């Protein structure tokens, strides 16, 4: 157990010198007294609330619940706001700023008199951004998930975030939904605070945070409006104070087993494809021994069944139903034989101890292992001459007949070009074509936007086509579905093979064989490469300029090369003079 004089914050407040006089007097300027901080852990509450983030609307109140818990355990809470990364509003993409949040989190903790941190996130990039930064900062931390919103409703039908937006948008493009009906869908699909309630990126990453032991048991499944959520928030505040005294840091907690568990749980949830990029980045922050790769995901996908019957992999249930069915503890207990149940978690108990009493209350929502939604294939990693470093697809969310497909390429060099073309009634396209969008990766996007679910051309929508093979170096929303091949690496913008594809080239997708092949000879590709011209940089100054010079490719997690713990020394404590 740590003693009060060993607290990190004591370096700021305890010495009898002029600098510490300044720290104490400025704290007293804000109305605090020495009794508030002396001998007590100072806890940062990294709060990603903002007026424009609907996923985190309730954080304005939840921060008070966290403070209550910290006070109850004898700590001193300090709220430190961080960039909010509102998925629905930030353009060109929140992925451009995930690493900025990670940097901000790390430096907020390092530069202030902080002994431990409660990380308040949930909207897609906030979970990995907060955890990446806190892992690098190295102080005890606990993650507080925002929780999913309530299920949507329109005309008595349950609506799912994103998934139903894509579905009904296609019907509107086909002329089957009126303005009045569309307004009803807009008002009914998101009707409470909280994150997307499908198994999108937000729900996936909150579940992964629990799977690696960084949340309290069951925290990732609680709906945001549920009364259990403020109670859980206060419990996070109580527990982080105990963690400081125990010196339970991420380095003490996280092992290779934790990340393998996270991959397994992600597969069983029918996770978002974005999980791969974020979990790889988080593992590389945790040290070389913890580093995972695309191959680890593919191995898991071949043996771990999808047992969470949640949209978009499932066709009926949403995250609220998942919570009522037992939530993540019930899913983890069901998966026990695939997991290391001895992995330690932030509450000081093992994963197995935490789920010992968990039960499944609806076996259609959380399926038993002998009756899965899909026997395998939550995600698949594809390789071939079109993606030497890998590409990913979500087989459970695409039409079965497209999992083995060969068709001619129809290539677009930019999103505006693609958007104009798919709405052209005269576009020469068939359902057998492979739509290709390039220059949409980490550098090309910039920031690798969620453009991977290319719209079905209007001409084909009118014919009843609702899925076709699509290929890009972009990402796709976790709420999306379809035969979409994503994260093609290396990306086209830096001369990856996708840059060399021409209209009419045959492309083969073979999910069972994990192959993605362009039927063009090596000689022809060599000639095309000699003619390829490097695009102009997206940025000449500012954060984008920094991003462009240091971003890694998708298969490496899209972190900045200078931030990875696994390949560099951790930053030392700040000097106080």
Coordinates of C-alpha atoms in Angstrom, one line a residue:
X1 CA 0.0 0.0 0.0
X2 CA 1.2 3.5 -0.9
X3 CA 1.8 6.0 1.9
X4 CA 0.6 9.6 1.7
X5 CA 4.1 11.0 1.3
X6 CA 4.5 8.7 -1.8
X7 CA 1.5 10.3 -3.6
X8 CA 2.4 11.9 -6.9
X9 CA 0.5 15.0 -5.9
X10 CA 2.6 15.4 -2.8
X11 CA 5.4 16.5 -5.1
X12 CA 3.3 19.6 -5.9
X13 CA 1.7 20.3 -2.5
X14 CA 3.9 18.9 0.3
X15 CA 7.4 20.6 0.1
X16 CA 8.2 23.6 2.2
X17 CA 9.5 25.7 -0.7
X18 CA 8.3 28.7 -2.8
X19 CA 7.0 26.6 -5.7
X20 CA 4.8 24.5 -3.5
X21 CA 3.7 27.7 -1.7
X22 CA 2.4 28.8 -5.1
X23 CA 0.5 25.5 -5.6
X24 CA -1.1 25.6 -2.2
X25 CA -2.0 29.3 -2.3
X26 CA -3.6 29.0 -5.8
X27 CA -5.6 26.0 -4.6
X28 CA -6.8 28.1 -1.7
X29 CA -7.6 30.9 -4.2
X30 CA -10.3 28.5 -5.6
X31 CA -11.8 28.0 -2.1
X32 CA -10.1 24.8 -1.2
X33 CA -8.3 24.3 2.2
X34 CA -5.3 22.1 3.0
X35 CA -7.8 19.6 4.5
X36 CA -9.1 19.0 1.0
X37 CA -5.8 17.7 -0.5
X38 CA -3.3 17.0 2.3
X39 CA -2.5 13.3 2.4
X40 CA -5.3 12.5 0.0
X41 CA -5.2 11.1 -3.6
X42 CA -5.9 13.8 -6.1
X43 CA -8.1 12.3 -8.8
X44 CA -8.5 13.7 -12.3
X45 CA -11.9 13.2 -13.9
X46 CA -11.2 13.4 -17.6
X47 CA -14.6 14.5 -18.9
X48 CA -15.3 14.5 -22.6
X49 CA -18.7 16.3 -22.2
X50 CA -19.6 19.1 -24.6
X51 CA -22.7 20.8 -25.8
X52 CA -22.4 19.2 -29.2
X53 CA -21.9 15.6 -28.2
X54 CA -25.3 13.8 -27.7
X55 CA -23.6 10.6 -26.6
X56 CA -22.2 12.4 -23.5
X57 CA -25.1 14.7 -22.7
X58 CA -25.5 13.1 -19.3
X59 CA -21.8 13.5 -18.4
X60 CA -22.6 17.0 -17.1
X61 CA -24.5 15.3 -14.2
X62 CA -22.5 12.1 -14.0
X63 CA -19.3 14.0 -13.1
X64 CA -21.0 15.0 -9.9
X65 CA -21.8 11.3 -9.2
X66 CA -18.1 10.5 -9.8
X67 CA -17.0 13.3 -7.4
X68 CA -19.4 11.9 -4.8
X69 CA -17.7 8.6 -4.9
X70 CA -14.3 10.1 -4.7
X71 CA -15.2 12.1 -1.7
X72 CA -16.8 9.0 0.0
X73 CA -13.4 7.2 -0.3
X74 CA -11.3 10.1 0.9
X75 CA -10.0 11.5 -2.4
X76 CA -9.8 15.0 -3.8
X77 CA -11.6 15.2 -7.3
X78 CA -10.6 17.7 -10.0
X79 CA -12.6 17.7 -13.3
X80 CA -10.3 18.2 -16.3
X81 CA -12.3 18.7 -19.5
X82 CA -10.9 17.1 -22.7
X83 CA -11.8 17.3 -26.4
X84 CA -15.2 15.7 -26.9
X85 CA -15.0 14.1 -30.4
X86 CA -18.7 14.1 -31.2
X87 CA -19.0 11.4 -33.9
X88 CA -22.1 12.8 -35.5
X89 CA -20.7 16.3 -36.0
X90 CA -16.9 16.3 -36.3
X91 CA -15.6 16.5 -39.9
X92 CA -13.9 15.2 -41.8
X93 CA -13.8 12.4 -39.1
X94 CA -13.2 12.0 -35.4
X95 CA -10.5 9.5 -36.3
X96 CA -8.4 12.4 -37.3
X97 CA -8.5 13.5 -33.7
X98 CA -8.4 10.3 -31.7
X99 CA -4.6 10.7 -31.2
X100 CA -5.1 14.3 -30.2
X101 CA -7.4 13.2 -27.4
X102 CA -4.8 10.5 -26.4
X103 CA -2.1 13.2 -26.3
X104 CA -4.3 15.6 -24.3
X105 CA -5.3 12.8 -21.8
X106 CA -1.6 11.8 -21.3
X107 CA -0.4 15.4 -20.9
X108 CA -3.3 16.5 -18.6
X109 CA -2.4 13.7 -16.3
X110 CA 1.4 14.1 -16.5
X111 CA 1.5 17.9 -16.1
X112 CA -0.9 18.2 -13.2
X113 CA -0.7 16.9 -9.6
X114 CA -2.7 13.8 -10.4
X115 CA -2.6 10.4 -8.6
X116 CA -5.3 8.6 -10.5
X117 CA -7.9 9.2 -13.2
X118 CA -11.5 8.4 -14.0
X119 CA -11.9 8.4 -17.8
X120 CA -15.4 9.5 -19.0
X121 CA -16.0 8.4 -22.6
X122 CA -18.2 6.3 -24.8
X123 CA -18.6 8.0 -28.2
X124 CA -16.6 6.0 -30.7
X125 CA -13.0 7.4 -30.6
X126 CA -13.2 8.6 -26.9
X127 CA -12.8 5.1 -25.5
X128 CA -9.5 4.3 -27.3
X129 CA -8.3 7.9 -27.1
X130 CA -8.7 8.1 -23.3
X131 CA -7.3 4.6 -22.7
X132 CA -4.3 5.1 -25.0
X133 CA -3.4 8.4 -23.2
X134 CA -3.9 7.0 -19.7
X135 CA -1.9 3.9 -20.4
X136 CA 1.0 6.0 -21.6
X137 CA 0.6 8.4 -18.6
X138 CA 1.0 5.4 -16.3
X139 CA -1.1 6.4 -13.2
X140 CA -4.0 4.2 -11.9
X141 CA -7.1 4.8 -14.0
X142 CA -10.6 3.4 -14.4
X143 CA -12.9 3.9 -17.5
X144 CA -16.5 5.0 -17.1
X145 CA -18.5 4.1 -20.1
X146 CA -21.3 6.5 -21.3
X147 CA -23.6 3.6 -22.0
X148 CA -26.0 3.1 -24.9
X149 CA -29.1 5.2 -25.5
X150 CA -32.6 3.7 -25.4
X151 CA -33.8 1.8 -28.5
X152 CA -35.4 4.0 -31.2
X153 CA -39.0 3.8 -32.2
X154 CA -41.0 4.7 -35.3
X155 CA -44.6 3.5 -36.0
X156 CA -44.1 0.8 -33.4
X157 CA -40.9 -0.6 -34.9
X158 CA -37.7 -0.6 -32.9
X159 CA -35.1 1.5 -34.7
X160 CA -31.3 0.9 -34.4
X161 CA -28.7 3.7 -34.7
X162 CA -27.1 3.8 -38.1
X163 CA -28.2 0.5 -39.3
X164 CA -31.8 1.6 -39.8
X165 CA -30.7 5.0 -41.1
X166 CA -28.8 3.2 -43.9
X167 CA -31.7 0.9 -44.6
X168 CA -34.4 3.5 -44.7
X169 CA -32.2 6.0 -46.7
X170 CA -32.0 3.4 -49.5
X171 CA -35.8 3.2 -49.4
X172 CA -36.1 7.0 -49.5
X173 CA -33.7 7.1 -52.5
X174 CA -36.0 4.6 -54.1
X175 CA -38.9 7.0 -53.6
X176 CA -40.7 4.8 -51.0
X177 CA -40.5 7.1 -47.9
X178 CA -42.2 10.6 -47.8
X179 CA -40.9 13.7 -46.2
X180 CA -43.3 13.3 -43.3
X181 CA -42.2 9.7 -42.7
X182 CA -38.5 10.7 -42.9
X183 CA -39.0 13.4 -40.3
X184 CA -40.6 10.7 -38.0
X185 CA -37.6 8.5 -38.5
X186 CA -35.2 11.4 -37.7
X187 CA -37.1 12.1 -34.5
X188 CA -37.5 8.5 -33.4
X189 CA -34.1 6.9 -34.1
X190 CA -32.2 8.7 -31.3
X191 CA -34.5 9.5 -28.3
X192 CA -32.3 9.6 -25.2
X193 CA -28.7 10.5 -24.2
X194 CA -26.1 7.8 -24.7
X195 CA -24.2 6.2 -27.5
X196 CA -25.5 4.2 -30.5
X197 CA -27.5 1.3 -29.2
X198 CA -26.5 -1.1 -32.0
X199 CA -23.3 -3.1 -31.7
X200 CA -21.5 -0.3 -33.4
X201 CA -18.1 1.1 -32.6
X202 CA -19.2 2.8 -29.4
X203 CA -20.8 -0.4 -27.9
X204 CA -17.9 -2.5 -29.2
X205 CA -15.2 -0.3 -27.6
X206 CA -17.0 0.0 -24.3
X207 CA -17.3 -3.8 -24.2
X208 CA -13.6 -4.1 -25.1
X209 CA -12.7 -1.7 -22.2
X210 CA -14.5 -4.1 -19.9
X211 CA -13.0 -7.2 -21.5
X212 CA -9.4 -5.9 -20.8
X213 CA -10.4 -5.2 -17.2
X214 CA -10.5 -1.4 -17.3
X215 CA -14.1 -1.0 -16.1
X216 CA -16.1 -2.2 -13.2
X217 CA -17.9 -5.5 -13.9
X218 CA -21.0 -4.9 -16.1
X219 CA -20.3 -1.2 -16.5
X220 CA -20.2 -1.3 -20.4
X221 CA -23.7 -2.6 -20.8
X222 CA -25.7 -0.2 -18.6
X223 CA -28.0 2.0 -20.7
X224 CA -27.2 5.7 -20.2
X225 CA -30.6 6.7 -18.8
X226 CA -30.8 3.7 -16.4
X227 CA -30.6 4.6 -12.6
X228 CA -27.8 2.0 -12.4
X229 CA -25.6 4.4 -14.4
X230 CA -25.2 7.1 -11.8
X231 CA -24.6 4.4 -9.2
X232 CA -21.9 2.9 -11.3
X233 CA -20.4 6.4 -11.8
X234 CA -20.1 6.9 -8.0
X235 CA -18.6 3.4 -7.7
X236 CA -15.9 4.4 -10.2
X237 CA -15.1 7.3 -8.0
X238 CA -14.8 5.2 -4.9
X239 CA -12.7 2.5 -6.6
X240 CA -10.2 4.8 -8.2
X241 CA -9.1 6.1 -4.7
X242 CA -8.5 2.5 -3.6
X243 CA -6.5 1.9 -6.8
X244 CA -4.2 4.8 -6.0
X245 CA -3.4 3.4 -2.6
X246 CA -2.9 -0.1 -4.2
X247 CA -0.7 1.5 -6.9
X248 CA -2.7 -0.6 -9.5
X249 CA -1.5 1.1 -12.7
X250 CA -2.2 -0.1 -16.3
X251 CA 1.4 -1.5 -16.4
X252 CA 0.6 -3.6 -13.3
X253 CA -2.7 -4.7 -14.8
X254 CA -2.5 -5.2 -18.6
X255 CA -0.9 -8.4 -20.0
X256 CA -1.0 -10.2 -23.3
X257 CA -3.9 -12.3 -21.9
X258 CA -6.0 -9.1 -21.5
X259 CA -5.7 -8.2 -25.1
X260 CA -6.4 -11.8 -26.3
X261 CA -9.5 -11.8 -24.1
X262 CA -10.5 -8.5 -25.7
X263 CA -10.2 -10.0 -29.2
X264 CA -12.3 -13.0 -28.2
X265 CA -15.0 -10.9 -26.6
X266 CA -15.1 -8.6 -29.6
X267 CA -15.6 -11.5 -32.0
X268 CA -18.4 -13.0 -29.8
X269 CA -20.1 -9.6 -29.8
X270 CA -20.2 -9.3 -33.6
X271 CA -18.0 -6.3 -33.2
X272 CA -17.4 -3.2 -35.3
X273 CA -14.5 -3.5 -37.8
X274 CA -13.1 -0.4 -36.1
X275 CA -12.2 -2.5 -33.1
X276 CA -9.2 -3.8 -35.0
X277 CA -7.5 -0.4 -35.4
X278 CA -8.3 0.8 -31.9
X279 CA -7.3 -2.4 -30.1
X280 CA -4.1 -2.7 -32.0
X281 CA -3.2 0.9 -31.1
X282 CA -4.1 0.3 -27.4
X283 CA -1.9 -2.8 -27.3
X284 CA 1.1 -1.0 -28.8
X285 CA 0.8 1.6 -26.0
X286 CA 0.9 -1.2 -23.4
X287 CA 4.4 -2.5 -24.4
X288 CA 6.0 -4.9 -26.9
X289 CA 4.8 -8.0 -25.0
X290 CA 1.1 -6.9 -25.3
X291 CA 1.3 -5.9 -29.0
X292 CA -1.3 -7.7 -31.2
X293 CA -1.7 -7.9 -35.0
X294 CA -4.4 -8.5 -37.6
X295 CA -3.4 -12.1 -37.6
X296 CA -4.5 -12.4 -34.0
X297 CA -8.0 -11.2 -35.0
X298 CA -8.2 -13.6 -37.9
X299 CA -7.2 -16.6 -35.8
X300 CA -9.8 -15.7 -33.2
X301 CA -12.5 -15.2 -35.9
X302 CA -12.1 -18.8 -37.1
X303 CA -12.8 -20.3 -33.7
X304 CA -14.9 -17.9 -31.7
X305 CA -18.7 -17.9 -32.6
X306 CA -20.8 -14.8 -32.7
X307 CA -23.2 -15.2 -29.7
X308 CA -24.6 -11.6 -29.3
X309 CA -27.7 -11.4 -31.4
X310 CA -27.5 -7.6 -31.7
X311 CA -27.9 -5.5 -34.8
X312 CA -26.3 -5.2 -37.3
X313 CA -25.0 -8.8 -37.2
X314 CA -28.3 -9.8 -35.7
X315 CA -31.7 -8.6 -37.0
X316 CA -33.8 -8.0 -34.0
X317 CA -32.2 -6.9 -30.7
X318 CA -30.4 -3.8 -29.5
X319 CA -28.1 -3.0 -26.6
X320 CA -30.9 -2.4 -24.2
X321 CA -32.0 -5.9 -24.8
X322 CA -28.4 -7.1 -24.3
X323 CA -28.3 -5.4 -20.9
X324 CA -31.6 -7.0 -19.8
X325 CA -30.3 -10.4 -21.0
X326 CA -27.4 -10.3 -18.6
X327 CA -25.0 -7.9 -20.4
X328 CA -21.3 -8.4 -20.9
X329 CA -20.7 -10.4 -17.7
X330 CA -23.2 -13.0 -19.0
X331 CA -21.5 -13.1 -22.4
X332 CA -18.1 -13.5 -20.8
X333 CA -19.2 -16.3 -18.6
X334 CA -20.7 -18.1 -21.6
X335 CA -17.3 -17.7 -23.4
X336 CA -15.3 -18.8 -20.4
X337 CA -13.5 -21.7 -22.1
X338 CA -12.2 -19.3 -24.8
X339 CA -10.8 -16.8 -22.2
X340 CA -8.1 -16.4 -19.6
X341 CA -10.4 -16.1 -16.6
X342 CA -7.5 -15.3 -14.3
X343 CA -6.9 -11.9 -15.9
X344 CA -6.9 -9.2 -13.2
X345 CA -9.3 -6.2 -13.5
X346 CA -9.5 -2.7 -12.0
X347 CA -11.7 -3.8 -9.1
X348 CA -8.9 -6.1 -7.8
X349 CA -10.6 -9.3 -8.8
X350 CA -10.1 -11.7 -11.7
X351 CA -12.4 -11.8 -14.7
X352 CA -13.6 -15.2 -13.5
X353 CA -14.4 -13.9 -10.0
X354 CA -16.3 -10.9 -11.5
X355 CA -18.7 -13.1 -13.6
X356 CA -19.1 -16.0 -11.2
X357 CA -22.7 -15.2 -10.5
X358 CA -23.6 -13.9 -14.0
X359 CA -26.6 -15.4 -15.7
X360 CA -28.1 -15.3 -19.2
X361 CA -31.8 -14.3 -18.9
X362 CA -32.6 -14.4 -22.6
X363 CA -30.8 -17.1 -24.7
X364 CA -32.0 -15.6 -27.9
X365 CA -30.1 -12.4 -27.2
X366 CA -27.0 -14.0 -25.7
X367 CA -26.8 -17.4 -27.4
X368 CA -25.2 -20.5 -26.0
X369 CA -22.0 -21.7 -27.7
X370 CA -23.8 -24.6 -29.3
X371 CA -26.4 -22.4 -30.8
X372 CA -24.5 -19.3 -32.0
X373 CA -25.7 -16.6 -34.4
X374 CA -22.7 -17.4 -36.6
X375 CA -20.3 -20.3 -36.0
X376 CA -17.5 -18.0 -37.0
X377 CA -16.7 -14.9 -39.0
X378 CA -17.4 -11.7 -36.9
X379 CA -14.4 -10.3 -38.8
X380 CA -12.1 -11.7 -41.4
X381 CA -8.6 -10.4 -42.4
X382 CA -8.0 -10.6 -46.2
X383 CA -4.6 -10.5 -47.9
X384 CA -3.4 -10.5 -51.4
X385 CA -1.9 -8.4 -54.1
X386 CA -4.5 -5.7 -53.4
X387 CA -3.8 -5.4 -49.7
X388 CA -0.4 -6.9 -48.8
X389 CA -0.6 -5.6 -45.3
X390 CA -4.2 -6.7 -44.9
X391 CA -7.9 -5.6 -45.3
X392 CA -10.9 -6.5 -43.2
X393 CA -14.5 -7.5 -43.8
X394 CA -17.4 -8.3 -41.5
X395 CA -18.8 -11.5 -43.0
X396 CA -21.7 -11.7 -40.5
X397 CA -23.1 -8.4 -41.9
X398 CA -22.9 -9.1 -45.6
X399 CA -25.0 -11.1 -48.0
X400 CA -23.8 -14.8 -48.0
X401 CA -23.7 -15.1 -51.8
X402 CA -21.1 -12.3 -51.9
X403 CA -18.5 -13.9 -49.6
X404 CA -17.0 -15.5 -52.7
X405 CA -17.3 -13.2 -55.6
X406 CA -15.4 -12.0 -58.8
X407 CA -16.4 -8.9 -60.6
X408 CA -15.2 -5.9 -62.6
X409 CA -13.9 -2.8 -60.7
X410 CA -15.7 0.5 -60.9
X411 CA -13.2 3.0 -59.5
X412 CA -13.7 6.3 -57.8
X413 CA -10.7 8.6 -56.8
X414 CA -12.7 10.7 -54.3
X415 CA -15.9 10.7 -52.2
X416 CA -17.5 13.5 -54.2
X417 CA -16.8 11.7 -57.5
X418 CA -18.4 8.5 -56.0
X419 CA -21.4 10.3 -54.6
X420 CA -22.2 12.0 -57.9
X421 CA -21.8 8.7 -59.8
X422 CA -24.0 6.5 -57.7
X423 CA -26.9 9.0 -58.1
X424 CA -26.6 9.0 -61.9
X425 CA -29.4 6.9 -63.4
X426 CA -27.2 6.3 -66.4
X427 CA -24.2 4.9 -64.6
X428 CA -22.9 1.8 -66.3
X429 CA -23.0 -0.6 -63.4
X430 CA -24.3 -4.0 -62.5
X431 CA -24.8 -5.9 -59.2
X432 CA -21.6 -7.9 -60.1
X433 CA -19.4 -4.8 -60.1
X434 CA -17.0 -4.2 -57.3
X435 CA -17.2 -0.5 -56.3
X436 CA -13.8 0.8 -55.4
X437 CA -13.2 4.0 -53.4
X438 CA -9.6 5.0 -52.9
X439 CA -7.6 7.9 -51.4
X440 CA -9.8 7.6 -48.3
X441 CA -7.2 6.1 -45.9
X442 CA -5.3 7.6 -42.9
X443 CA -3.5 10.2 -45.2
X444 CA -5.9 10.2 -48.1
X445 CA -9.1 10.9 -46.3
X446 CA -7.6 12.5 -44.4
X447 CA -8.1 10.6 -41.1
X448 CA -9.6 7.5 -42.7
X449 CA -13.3 8.6 -42.6
X450 CA -16.2 6.1 -42.3
X451 CA -16.9 6.1 -46.1
X452 CA -16.5 2.4 -46.6
X453 CA -20.1 1.6 -46.9
X454 CA -20.4 3.0 -50.4
X455 CA -24.0 3.6 -51.3
X456 CA -25.6 1.2 -53.7
X457 CA -26.1 3.0 -57.1
X458 CA -29.6 4.5 -57.4
X459 CA -30.0 2.5 -60.6
X460 CA -29.5 -0.8 -58.8
X461 CA -31.6 0.3 -55.8
X462 CA -34.5 0.6 -58.2
X463 CA -33.9 -2.9 -59.3
X464 CA -34.1 -4.2 -55.7
X465 CA -30.3 -4.6 -55.1
X466 CA -29.4 -4.0 -51.5
X467 CA -25.9 -5.4 -51.2
X468 CA -22.8 -5.6 -53.5
X469 CA -19.1 -5.9 -53.0
X470 CA -17.4 -2.6 -52.1
X471 CA -13.7 -2.0 -51.5
X472 CA -11.8 0.9 -50.0
X473 CA -8.9 2.1 -47.8
X474 CA -11.5 3.9 -45.6
X475 CA -13.3 2.6 -42.5
X476 CA -17.0 1.8 -42.0
X477 CA -19.3 2.8 -39.2
X478 CA -19.8 -0.1 -36.8
X479 CA -23.6 0.3 -37.3
X480 CA -23.2 -0.3 -41.0
X481 CA -23.6 -3.6 -42.9
X482 CA -22.9 -5.0 -46.3
X483 CA -20.1 -6.7 -48.3
X484 CA -17.7 -3.9 -47.6
X485 CA -13.9 -4.6 -47.7
X486 CA -12.2 -2.0 -45.6
X487 CA -8.8 -0.7 -44.3
X488 CA -7.0 -1.9 -47.5
X489 CA -3.3 -1.4 -46.5
X490 CA -1.1 0.2 -47.5
X491 CA -3.5 2.9 -48.7
X492 CA -3.8 4.3 -52.2
X493 CA -2.6 7.8 -51.2
X494 CA 0.9 6.6 -50.5
X495 CA 1.0 4.3 -53.6
X496 CA -0.6 1.2 -52.2
X497 CA -1.9 -1.3 -54.8
X498 CA -5.4 0.2 -54.6
X499 CA -3.9 3.2 -56.4
X500 CA -3.2 1.0 -59.5
X501 CA -6.7 -0.4 -60.1
X502 CA -8.5 0.6 -63.3
X503 CA -12.1 0.3 -64.4
X504 CA -12.9 -3.2 -65.6
X505 CA -10.1 -5.0 -63.8
X506 CA -11.4 -8.2 -62.2
X507 CA -11.3 -8.4 -58.4
X508 CA -11.9 -11.6 -56.4
X509 CA -13.1 -11.7 -52.9
X510 CA -12.8 -15.1 -51.2
X511 CA -13.7 -14.8 -47.5
X512 CA -13.3 -18.6 -46.7
X513 CA -9.8 -18.4 -48.2
X514 CA -9.1 -14.9 -46.8
X515 CA -8.0 -13.7 -50.2
X516 CA -8.4 -10.4 -52.0
X517 CA -6.9 -10.6 -55.5
X518 CA -6.6 -8.2 -58.4
X519 CA -6.4 -10.1 -61.7
X520 CA -3.7 -8.0 -63.3
X521 CA -0.2 -9.3 -64.0
X522 CA 2.8 -8.2 -62.0
X523 CA 4.3 -6.7 -65.2
X524 CA 1.3 -4.6 -65.9
X525 CA 1.2 -3.4 -62.3
X526 CA 4.8 -2.4 -62.5
X527 CA 4.1 -0.3 -65.6
X528 CA 1.1 1.3 -63.9
X529 CA 3.2 2.1 -60.8
X530 CA 5.8 3.8 -62.9
X531 CA 3.0 6.1 -64.2
X532 CA 1.5 6.8 -60.8
X533 CA 1.8 10.3 -59.5
X534 CA 1.9 11.1 -55.8
X535 CA -1.1 13.3 -54.8
X536 CA -0.5 16.7 -53.3
X537 CA -0.4 16.9 -49.4
X538 CA -3.7 17.4 -47.7
X539 CA -2.3 19.9 -45.2
X540 CA 0.5 22.5 -45.3
X541 CA 0.3 23.6 -41.6
X542 CA -1.3 22.9 -38.2
X543 CA -2.4 19.7 -36.7
X544 CA -3.1 18.1 -40.0
X545 CA 0.5 18.7 -41.0
X546 CA 1.7 16.9 -37.9
X547 CA -0.8 14.1 -38.5
X548 CA 0.4 13.6 -42.0
X549 CA 4.0 13.2 -41.0
X550 CA 3.6 10.8 -38.2
X551 CA 0.4 8.7 -38.7
X552 CA 0.9 4.9 -39.1
X553 CA -1.1 2.7 -41.4
X554 CA -4.3 0.9 -40.5
X555 CA -2.7 -2.4 -39.8
X556 CA -0.5 -0.7 -37.2
X557 CA -3.4 1.0 -35.4
X558 CA -3.1 4.5 -36.9
X559 CA -1.3 5.8 -33.9
X560 CA 1.4 8.5 -34.2
X561 CA 4.8 6.8 -34.5
X562 CA 6.3 8.9 -31.7
X563 CA 3.6 7.9 -29.2
X564 CA 3.9 4.1 -29.1
X565 CA 5.1 2.8 -25.8
X566 CA 6.2 -0.5 -27.3
X567 CA 8.8 1.2 -29.4
X568 CA 10.1 4.1 -27.3
X569 CA 10.9 5.0 -23.7
X570 CA 8.1 6.4 -21.5
X571 CA 8.2 10.1 -20.7
X572 CA 9.7 10.9 -17.3
X573 CA 7.9 12.8 -14.6
X574 CA 8.0 16.6 -14.9
X575 CA 10.5 18.5 -12.9
X576 CA 9.2 21.0 -10.4
X577 CA 11.5 23.9 -9.8

